CSV table of C-alpha atoms in Angstrom, one decimal:
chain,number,residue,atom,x,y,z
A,395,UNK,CA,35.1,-70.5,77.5
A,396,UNK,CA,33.8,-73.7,75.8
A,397,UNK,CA,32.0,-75.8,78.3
A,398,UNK,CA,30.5,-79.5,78.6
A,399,UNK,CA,27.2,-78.0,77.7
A,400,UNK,CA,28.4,-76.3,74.6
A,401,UNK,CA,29.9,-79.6,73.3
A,402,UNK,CA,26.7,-82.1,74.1
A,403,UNK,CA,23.2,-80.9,73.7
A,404,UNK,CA,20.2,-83.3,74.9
A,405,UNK,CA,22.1,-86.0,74.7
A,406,UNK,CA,23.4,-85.3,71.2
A,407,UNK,CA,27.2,-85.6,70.8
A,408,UNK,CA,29.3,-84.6,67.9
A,409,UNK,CA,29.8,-87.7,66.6
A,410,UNK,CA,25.4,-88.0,66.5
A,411,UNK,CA,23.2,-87.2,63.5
A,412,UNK,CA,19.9,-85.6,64.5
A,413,UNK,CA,18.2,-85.3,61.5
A,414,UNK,CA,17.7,-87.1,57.9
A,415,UNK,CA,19.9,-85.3,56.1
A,416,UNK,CA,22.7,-85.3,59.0
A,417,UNK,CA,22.7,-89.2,58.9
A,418,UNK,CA,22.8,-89.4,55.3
A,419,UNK,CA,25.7,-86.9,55.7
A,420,UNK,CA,27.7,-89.5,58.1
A,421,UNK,CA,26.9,-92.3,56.1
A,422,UNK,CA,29.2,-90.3,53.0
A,423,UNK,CA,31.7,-89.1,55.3
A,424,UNK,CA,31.5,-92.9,56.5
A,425,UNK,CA,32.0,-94.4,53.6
A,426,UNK,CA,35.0,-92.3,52.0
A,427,UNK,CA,36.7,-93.2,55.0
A,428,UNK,CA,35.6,-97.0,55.0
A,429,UNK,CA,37.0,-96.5,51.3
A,430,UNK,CA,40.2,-94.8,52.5
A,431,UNK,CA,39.8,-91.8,50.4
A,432,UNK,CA,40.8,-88.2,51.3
A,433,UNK,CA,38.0,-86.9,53.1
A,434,UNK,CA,38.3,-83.2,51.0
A,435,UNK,CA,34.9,-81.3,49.5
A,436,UNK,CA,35.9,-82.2,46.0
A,437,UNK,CA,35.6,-86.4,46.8
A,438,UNK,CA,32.9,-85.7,49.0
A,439,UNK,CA,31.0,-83.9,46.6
A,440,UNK,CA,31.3,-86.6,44.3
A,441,UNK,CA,30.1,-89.5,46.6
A,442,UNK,CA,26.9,-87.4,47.8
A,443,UNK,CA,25.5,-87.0,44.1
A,444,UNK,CA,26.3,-90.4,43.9
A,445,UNK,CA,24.6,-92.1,47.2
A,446,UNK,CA,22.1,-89.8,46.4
A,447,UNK,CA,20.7,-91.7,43.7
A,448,UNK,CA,20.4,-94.9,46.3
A,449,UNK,CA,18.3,-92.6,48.4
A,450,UNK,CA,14.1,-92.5,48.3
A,451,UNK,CA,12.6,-89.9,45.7
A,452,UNK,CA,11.1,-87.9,48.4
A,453,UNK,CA,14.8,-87.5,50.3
A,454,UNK,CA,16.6,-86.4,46.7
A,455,UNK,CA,13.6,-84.0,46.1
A,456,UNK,CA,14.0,-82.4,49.6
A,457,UNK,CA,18.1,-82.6,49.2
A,458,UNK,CA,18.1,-81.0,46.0
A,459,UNK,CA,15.8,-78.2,46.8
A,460,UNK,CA,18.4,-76.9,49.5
A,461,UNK,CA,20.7,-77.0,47.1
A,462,UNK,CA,19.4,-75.1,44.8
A,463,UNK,CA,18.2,-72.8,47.2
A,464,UNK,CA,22.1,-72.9,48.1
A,465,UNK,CA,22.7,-72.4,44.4
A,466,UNK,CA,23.7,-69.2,42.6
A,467,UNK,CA,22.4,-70.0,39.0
A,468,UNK,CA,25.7,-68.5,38.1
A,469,UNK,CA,26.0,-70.7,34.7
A,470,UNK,CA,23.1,-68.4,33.7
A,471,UNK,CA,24.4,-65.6,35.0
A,472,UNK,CA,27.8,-66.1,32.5
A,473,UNK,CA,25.4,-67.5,29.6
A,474,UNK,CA,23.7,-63.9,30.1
A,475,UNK,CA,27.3,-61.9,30.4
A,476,UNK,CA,29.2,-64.4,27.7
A,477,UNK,CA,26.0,-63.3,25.3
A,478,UNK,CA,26.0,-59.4,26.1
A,479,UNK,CA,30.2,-59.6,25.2
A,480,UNK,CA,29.6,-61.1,21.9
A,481,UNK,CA,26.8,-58.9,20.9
A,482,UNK,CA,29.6,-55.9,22.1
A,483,UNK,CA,31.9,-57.9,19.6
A,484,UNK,CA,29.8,-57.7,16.6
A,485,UNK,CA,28.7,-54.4,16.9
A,486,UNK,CA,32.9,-53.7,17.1
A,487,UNK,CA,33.4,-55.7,14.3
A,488,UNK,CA,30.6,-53.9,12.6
A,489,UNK,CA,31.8,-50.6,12.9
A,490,UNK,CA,35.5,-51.7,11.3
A,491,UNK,CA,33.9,-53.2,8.5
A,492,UNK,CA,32.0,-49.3,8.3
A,493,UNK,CA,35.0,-47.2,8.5
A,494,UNK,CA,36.6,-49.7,5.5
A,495,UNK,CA,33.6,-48.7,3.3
A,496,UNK,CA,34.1,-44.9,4.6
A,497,UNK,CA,37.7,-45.2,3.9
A,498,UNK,CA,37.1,-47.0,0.5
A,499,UNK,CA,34.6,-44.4,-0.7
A,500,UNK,CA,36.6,-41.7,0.2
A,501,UNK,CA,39.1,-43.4,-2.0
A,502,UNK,CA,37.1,-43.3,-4.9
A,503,UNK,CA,36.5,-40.2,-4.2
A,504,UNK,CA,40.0,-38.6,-4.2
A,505,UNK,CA,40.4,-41.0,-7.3
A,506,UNK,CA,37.0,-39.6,-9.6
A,507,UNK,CA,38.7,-35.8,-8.6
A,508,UNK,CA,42.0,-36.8,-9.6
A,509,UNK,CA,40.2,-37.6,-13.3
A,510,UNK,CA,38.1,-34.6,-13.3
A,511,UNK,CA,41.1,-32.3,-12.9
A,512,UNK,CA,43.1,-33.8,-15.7
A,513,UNK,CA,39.9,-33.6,-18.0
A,514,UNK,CA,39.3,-29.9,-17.0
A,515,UNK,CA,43.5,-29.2,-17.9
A,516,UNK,CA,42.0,-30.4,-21.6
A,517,UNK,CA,38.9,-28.7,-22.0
A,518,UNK,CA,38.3,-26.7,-25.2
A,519,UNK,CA,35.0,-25.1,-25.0
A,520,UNK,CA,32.3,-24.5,-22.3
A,521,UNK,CA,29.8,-26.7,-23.2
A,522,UNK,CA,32.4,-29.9,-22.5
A,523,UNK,CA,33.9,-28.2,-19.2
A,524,UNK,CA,29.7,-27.9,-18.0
A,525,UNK,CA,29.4,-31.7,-19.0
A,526,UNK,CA,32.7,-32.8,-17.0
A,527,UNK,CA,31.0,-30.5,-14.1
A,528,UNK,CA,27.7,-32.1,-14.3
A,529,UNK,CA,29.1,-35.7,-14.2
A,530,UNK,CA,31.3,-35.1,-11.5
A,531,UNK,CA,28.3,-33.3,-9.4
A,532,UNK,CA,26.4,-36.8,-10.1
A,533,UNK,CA,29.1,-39.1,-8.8
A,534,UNK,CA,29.9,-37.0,-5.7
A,535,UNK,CA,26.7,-36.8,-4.6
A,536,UNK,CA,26.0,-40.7,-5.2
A,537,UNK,CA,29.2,-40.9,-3.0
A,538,UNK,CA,28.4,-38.4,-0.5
A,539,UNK,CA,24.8,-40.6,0.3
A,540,UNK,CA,26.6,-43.5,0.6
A,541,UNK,CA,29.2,-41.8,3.4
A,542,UNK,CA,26.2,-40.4,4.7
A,543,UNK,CA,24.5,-44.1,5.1
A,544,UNK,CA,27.9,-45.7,6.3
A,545,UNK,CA,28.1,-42.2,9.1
A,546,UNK,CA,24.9,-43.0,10.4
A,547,UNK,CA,25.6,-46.7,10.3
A,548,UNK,CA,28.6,-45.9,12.5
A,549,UNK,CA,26.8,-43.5,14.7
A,550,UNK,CA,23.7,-45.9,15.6
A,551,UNK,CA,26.9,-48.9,15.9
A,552,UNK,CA,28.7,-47.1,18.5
A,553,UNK,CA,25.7,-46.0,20.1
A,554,UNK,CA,24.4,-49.6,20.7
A,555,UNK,CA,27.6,-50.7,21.5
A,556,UNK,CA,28.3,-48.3,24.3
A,557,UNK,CA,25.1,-49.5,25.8
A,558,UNK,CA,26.2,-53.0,25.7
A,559,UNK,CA,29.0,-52.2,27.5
A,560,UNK,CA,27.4,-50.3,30.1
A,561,UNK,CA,24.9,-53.3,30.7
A,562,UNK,CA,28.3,-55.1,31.1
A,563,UNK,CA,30.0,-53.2,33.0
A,564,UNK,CA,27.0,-52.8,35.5
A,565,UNK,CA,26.8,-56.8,35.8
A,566,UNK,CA,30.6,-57.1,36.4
A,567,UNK,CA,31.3,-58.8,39.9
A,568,UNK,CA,35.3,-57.7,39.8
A,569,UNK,CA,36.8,-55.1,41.5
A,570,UNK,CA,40.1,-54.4,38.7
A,571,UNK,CA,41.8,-51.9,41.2
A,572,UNK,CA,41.9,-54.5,44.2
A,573,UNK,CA,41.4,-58.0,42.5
A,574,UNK,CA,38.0,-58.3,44.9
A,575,UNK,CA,34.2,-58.6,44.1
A,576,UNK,CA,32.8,-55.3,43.7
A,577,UNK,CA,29.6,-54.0,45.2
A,578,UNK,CA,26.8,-54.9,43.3
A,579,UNK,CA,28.0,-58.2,43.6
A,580,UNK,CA,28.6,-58.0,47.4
A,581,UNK,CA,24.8,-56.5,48.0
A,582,UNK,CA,23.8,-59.5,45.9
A,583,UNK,CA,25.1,-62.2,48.0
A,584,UNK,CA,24.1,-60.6,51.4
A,585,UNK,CA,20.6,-60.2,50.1
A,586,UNK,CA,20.9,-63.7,48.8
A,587,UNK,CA,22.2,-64.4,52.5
A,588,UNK,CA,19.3,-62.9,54.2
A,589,UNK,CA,17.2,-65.4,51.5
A,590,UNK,CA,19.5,-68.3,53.2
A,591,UNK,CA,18.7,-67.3,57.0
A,592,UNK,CA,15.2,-66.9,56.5
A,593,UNK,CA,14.9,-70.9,55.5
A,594,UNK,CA,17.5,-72.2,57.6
A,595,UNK,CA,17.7,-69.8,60.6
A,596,UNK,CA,21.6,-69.6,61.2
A,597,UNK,CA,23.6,-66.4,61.9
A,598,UNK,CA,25.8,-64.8,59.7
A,599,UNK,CA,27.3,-61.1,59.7
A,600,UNK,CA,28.4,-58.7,57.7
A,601,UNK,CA,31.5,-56.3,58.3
A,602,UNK,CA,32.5,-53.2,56.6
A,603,UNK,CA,35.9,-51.3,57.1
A,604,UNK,CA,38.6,-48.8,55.9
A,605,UNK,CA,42.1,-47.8,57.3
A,606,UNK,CA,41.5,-44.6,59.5
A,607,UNK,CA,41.6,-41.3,58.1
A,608,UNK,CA,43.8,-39.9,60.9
A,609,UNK,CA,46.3,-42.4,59.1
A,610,UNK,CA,45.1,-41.4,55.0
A,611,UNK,CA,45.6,-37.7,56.1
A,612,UNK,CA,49.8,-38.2,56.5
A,613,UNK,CA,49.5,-39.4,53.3
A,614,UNK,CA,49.8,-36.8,51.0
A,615,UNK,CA,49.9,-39.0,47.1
A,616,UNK,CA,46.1,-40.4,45.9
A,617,UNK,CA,48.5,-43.4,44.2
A,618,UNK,CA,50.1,-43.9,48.0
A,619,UNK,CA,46.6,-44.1,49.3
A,620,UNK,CA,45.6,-46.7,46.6
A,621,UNK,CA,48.4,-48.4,48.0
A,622,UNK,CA,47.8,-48.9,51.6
A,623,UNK,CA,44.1,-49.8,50.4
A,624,UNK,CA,45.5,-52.7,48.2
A,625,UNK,CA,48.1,-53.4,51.5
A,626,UNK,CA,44.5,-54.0,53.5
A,627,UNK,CA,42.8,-56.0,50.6
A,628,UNK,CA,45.6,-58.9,50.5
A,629,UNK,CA,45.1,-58.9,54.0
A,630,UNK,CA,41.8,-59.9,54.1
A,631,UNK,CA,42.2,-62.6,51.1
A,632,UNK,CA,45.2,-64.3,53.1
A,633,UNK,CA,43.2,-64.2,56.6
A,634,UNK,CA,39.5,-64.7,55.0
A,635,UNK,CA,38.0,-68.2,54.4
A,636,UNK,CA,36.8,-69.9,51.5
A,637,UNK,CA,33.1,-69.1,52.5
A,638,UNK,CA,33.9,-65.8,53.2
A,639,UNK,CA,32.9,-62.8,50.4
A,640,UNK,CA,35.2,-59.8,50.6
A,641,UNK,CA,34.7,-57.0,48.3
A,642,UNK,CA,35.5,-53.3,47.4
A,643,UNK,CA,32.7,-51.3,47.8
A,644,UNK,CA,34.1,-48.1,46.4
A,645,UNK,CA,36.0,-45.5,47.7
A,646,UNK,CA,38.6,-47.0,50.2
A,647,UNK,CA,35.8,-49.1,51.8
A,648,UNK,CA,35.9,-53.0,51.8
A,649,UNK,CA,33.4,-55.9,52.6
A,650,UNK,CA,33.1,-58.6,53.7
A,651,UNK,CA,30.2,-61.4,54.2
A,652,UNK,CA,30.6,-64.1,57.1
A,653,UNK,CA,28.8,-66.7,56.4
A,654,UNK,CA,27.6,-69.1,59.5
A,655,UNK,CA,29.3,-66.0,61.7
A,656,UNK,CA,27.3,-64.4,64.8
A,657,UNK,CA,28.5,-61.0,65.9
A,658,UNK,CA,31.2,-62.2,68.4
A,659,UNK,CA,32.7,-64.3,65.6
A,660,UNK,CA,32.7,-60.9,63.7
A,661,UNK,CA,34.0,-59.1,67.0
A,662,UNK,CA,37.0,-61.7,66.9
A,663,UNK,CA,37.2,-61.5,63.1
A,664,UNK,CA,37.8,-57.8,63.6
A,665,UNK,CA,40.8,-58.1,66.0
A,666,UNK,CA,42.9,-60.5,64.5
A,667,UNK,CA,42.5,-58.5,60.7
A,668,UNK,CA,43.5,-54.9,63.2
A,669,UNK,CA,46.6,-57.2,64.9
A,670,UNK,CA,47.7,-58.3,61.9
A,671,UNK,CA,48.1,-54.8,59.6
A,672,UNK,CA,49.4,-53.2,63.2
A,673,UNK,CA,51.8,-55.6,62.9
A,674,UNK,CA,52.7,-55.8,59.4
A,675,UNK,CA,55.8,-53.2,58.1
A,676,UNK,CA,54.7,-50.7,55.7
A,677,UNK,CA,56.5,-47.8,54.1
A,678,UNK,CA,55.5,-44.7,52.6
A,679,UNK,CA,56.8,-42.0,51.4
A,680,UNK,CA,60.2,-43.1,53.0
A,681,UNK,CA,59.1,-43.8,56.5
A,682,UNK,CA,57.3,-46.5,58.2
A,683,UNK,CA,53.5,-46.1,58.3
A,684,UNK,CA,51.5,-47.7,60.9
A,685,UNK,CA,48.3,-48.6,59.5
A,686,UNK,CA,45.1,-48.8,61.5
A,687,UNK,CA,41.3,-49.7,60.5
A,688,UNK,CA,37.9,-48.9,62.0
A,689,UNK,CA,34.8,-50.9,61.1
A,690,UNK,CA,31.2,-51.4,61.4
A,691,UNK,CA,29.7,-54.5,62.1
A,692,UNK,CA,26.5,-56.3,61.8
A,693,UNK,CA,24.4,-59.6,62.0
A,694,UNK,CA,22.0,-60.1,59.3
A,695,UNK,CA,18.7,-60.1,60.7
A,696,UNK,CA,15.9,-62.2,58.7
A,697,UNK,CA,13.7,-58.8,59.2
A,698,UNK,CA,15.8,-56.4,57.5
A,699,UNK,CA,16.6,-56.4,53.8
A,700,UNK,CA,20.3,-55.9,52.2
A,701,UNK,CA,20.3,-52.2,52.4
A,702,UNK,CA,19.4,-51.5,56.0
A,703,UNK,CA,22.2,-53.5,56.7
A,704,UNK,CA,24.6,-51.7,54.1
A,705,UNK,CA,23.5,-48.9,55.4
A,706,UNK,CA,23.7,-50.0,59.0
A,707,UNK,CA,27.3,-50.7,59.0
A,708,UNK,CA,28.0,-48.0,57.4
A,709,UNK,CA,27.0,-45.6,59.9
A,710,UNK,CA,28.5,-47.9,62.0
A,711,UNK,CA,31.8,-47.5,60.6
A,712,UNK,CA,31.5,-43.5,60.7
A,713,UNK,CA,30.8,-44.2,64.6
A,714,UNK,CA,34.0,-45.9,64.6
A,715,UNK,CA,35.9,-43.2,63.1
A,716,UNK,CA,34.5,-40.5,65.1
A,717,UNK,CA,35.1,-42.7,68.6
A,718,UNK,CA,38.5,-43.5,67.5
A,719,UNK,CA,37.8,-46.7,67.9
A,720,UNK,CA,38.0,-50.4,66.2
A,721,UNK,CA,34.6,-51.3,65.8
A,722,UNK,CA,30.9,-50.6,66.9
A,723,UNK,CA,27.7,-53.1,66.3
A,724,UNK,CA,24.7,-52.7,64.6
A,725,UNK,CA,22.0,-53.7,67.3
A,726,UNK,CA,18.6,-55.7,66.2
């Protein structure tokens, strides 16, 4: 239960700014209201960079290195990816322009052969059938080098190009099968999290889950399966926040990053996502499933790095599962 204390803290109400960047923080809020504009992040956004210029040099300095500790460099990060595709590109359009020359050389090819054979139906006496022999020997094996070059052109093409895409695939954030992040870029942010907690000191969480295998086990079709897992991931996007990171990290498992989130947030988190799919209708297989999750929970401690936690709440989540119940915590 929220209390007094909870609400005021040394004197400090809500409506009081304790530090420099909390007053300058009012005075915005202050003003798009004294201005009578909509109070939403986009115009708020917009009259921060602007008072910010009004503010002392030391204050912007100190304002803008939070926020680019906040920041993501992602522009860099799609410079990076936009680069890798078009290199994948040009190698692509590389290899067409190779298999034309194949296809045009082998063209010739048929087309010399075609001439040989009528000038062999005519031949009178050895020494001119040895001559058409010769000459055809030469221009076949001039054409045979160049297939040869255009082949290994091809080969080392594809080669680089399949490597191109492997770097790209490797950097892709998208989970395709269930329209969330994927795992590399899940482990990213909560590393990039436990970066944030360090220099600000707040609480955030990280939760992992899947529906129950007693429940995957009457289902008897992989494609059913994929199903009830995609039934679960527009679950979480309807009931997550914009802060929020949800992801698939493989295998029927999903993610998901709570910023600004203690445990007990987490705990609460938990039972409205379970209350929610219990109560949702979903049929398989011509009957009514009841779907249930287990999950594994965990605040991110400053002291641990992203893969004790992943690996954490993970075993967390196998606890779960085992206990037959809907969560178990990660303890410091």
């Amino acid at each position: 239960m929220i209390t007094q204390k909870d609400i005021i803290v040394e004197g400090i109400g809500l409506n009081e700014a304790s530090t420099e960047i909390e007053v300058f923080a009012k005075k915005v809020f202050d003003k798009l209201i004294e201005d009578n504009i909509y109070p939403i992040p986009y115009y708020y956004s917009i009259h921060f960079f602007n008072m910010l210029e009004d503010e002392p040099v030391e204050f912007k300095k100190s304002v803008m290195e939070l926020i680019e500790l906040e920041g993501t460099n992602e522009l860099e990060e799609d410079l990076k990816f936009e680069q890798k595709l078009k290199q994948s590109f040009k190698y692509s359009k590389e290899l067409v322009q190779n298999s034309a020359s194949m296809y045009k050389l082998s063209s010739i090819l048929k087309e010399k052969n075609k001439v040989y054979l009528k000038e062999i139906e005519n031949v009178s006496t050895p020494q001119v059938f040895k001559t058409i022999l010769l000459n055809s020997k030469k221009n076949i094996d001039i054409i045979n080098k160049k297939l040869a070059l255009s082949l290994q052109t091809m080969k080392e093409l594809y080669s680089k190009n399949v490597s191109t895409l492997k770097e790209i695939e490797k950097e892709s954030i998208f989970d395709s099968l269930y329209g969330l992040y994927n795992k590399n870029y899940f482990i990213r942010e909560v590393k990039r999290e436990i970066a944030q907690i360090q220099k600000f000191k707040h609480t955030s969480s990280v939760m992992v889950m899947k529906t129950s295998q007693s429940v995957m086990d009457k289902i008897k079709i992989d494609k059913n399966k994929i199903i009830v897992n995609r039934f679960i991931a527009k679950i979480l996007l309807k009931t997550s926040r914009r802060t929020d990171i949800i992801a698939h990290l493989g295998d029927g498992v999903f993610g998901m990053l709570l910023k600004h989130t203690d445990k007990i947030g987490a705990m609460k988190t938990s039972e409205r996502l379970s209350d929610m799919i219990s109560n949702s209708a979903m049929f398989i297989e011509g009957d009514e499933l009841e779907v249930k999750i287990v999950i594994g929970i965990s605040e991110i401690f400053s002291d641990k790095n992203e893969e004790n936690i992943i690996e954490c709440v993970y075993k967390k989540l196998e606890e779960a599962e085992k206990e037959d119940t809907l969560y178990k915590i990660c303890e410091e």
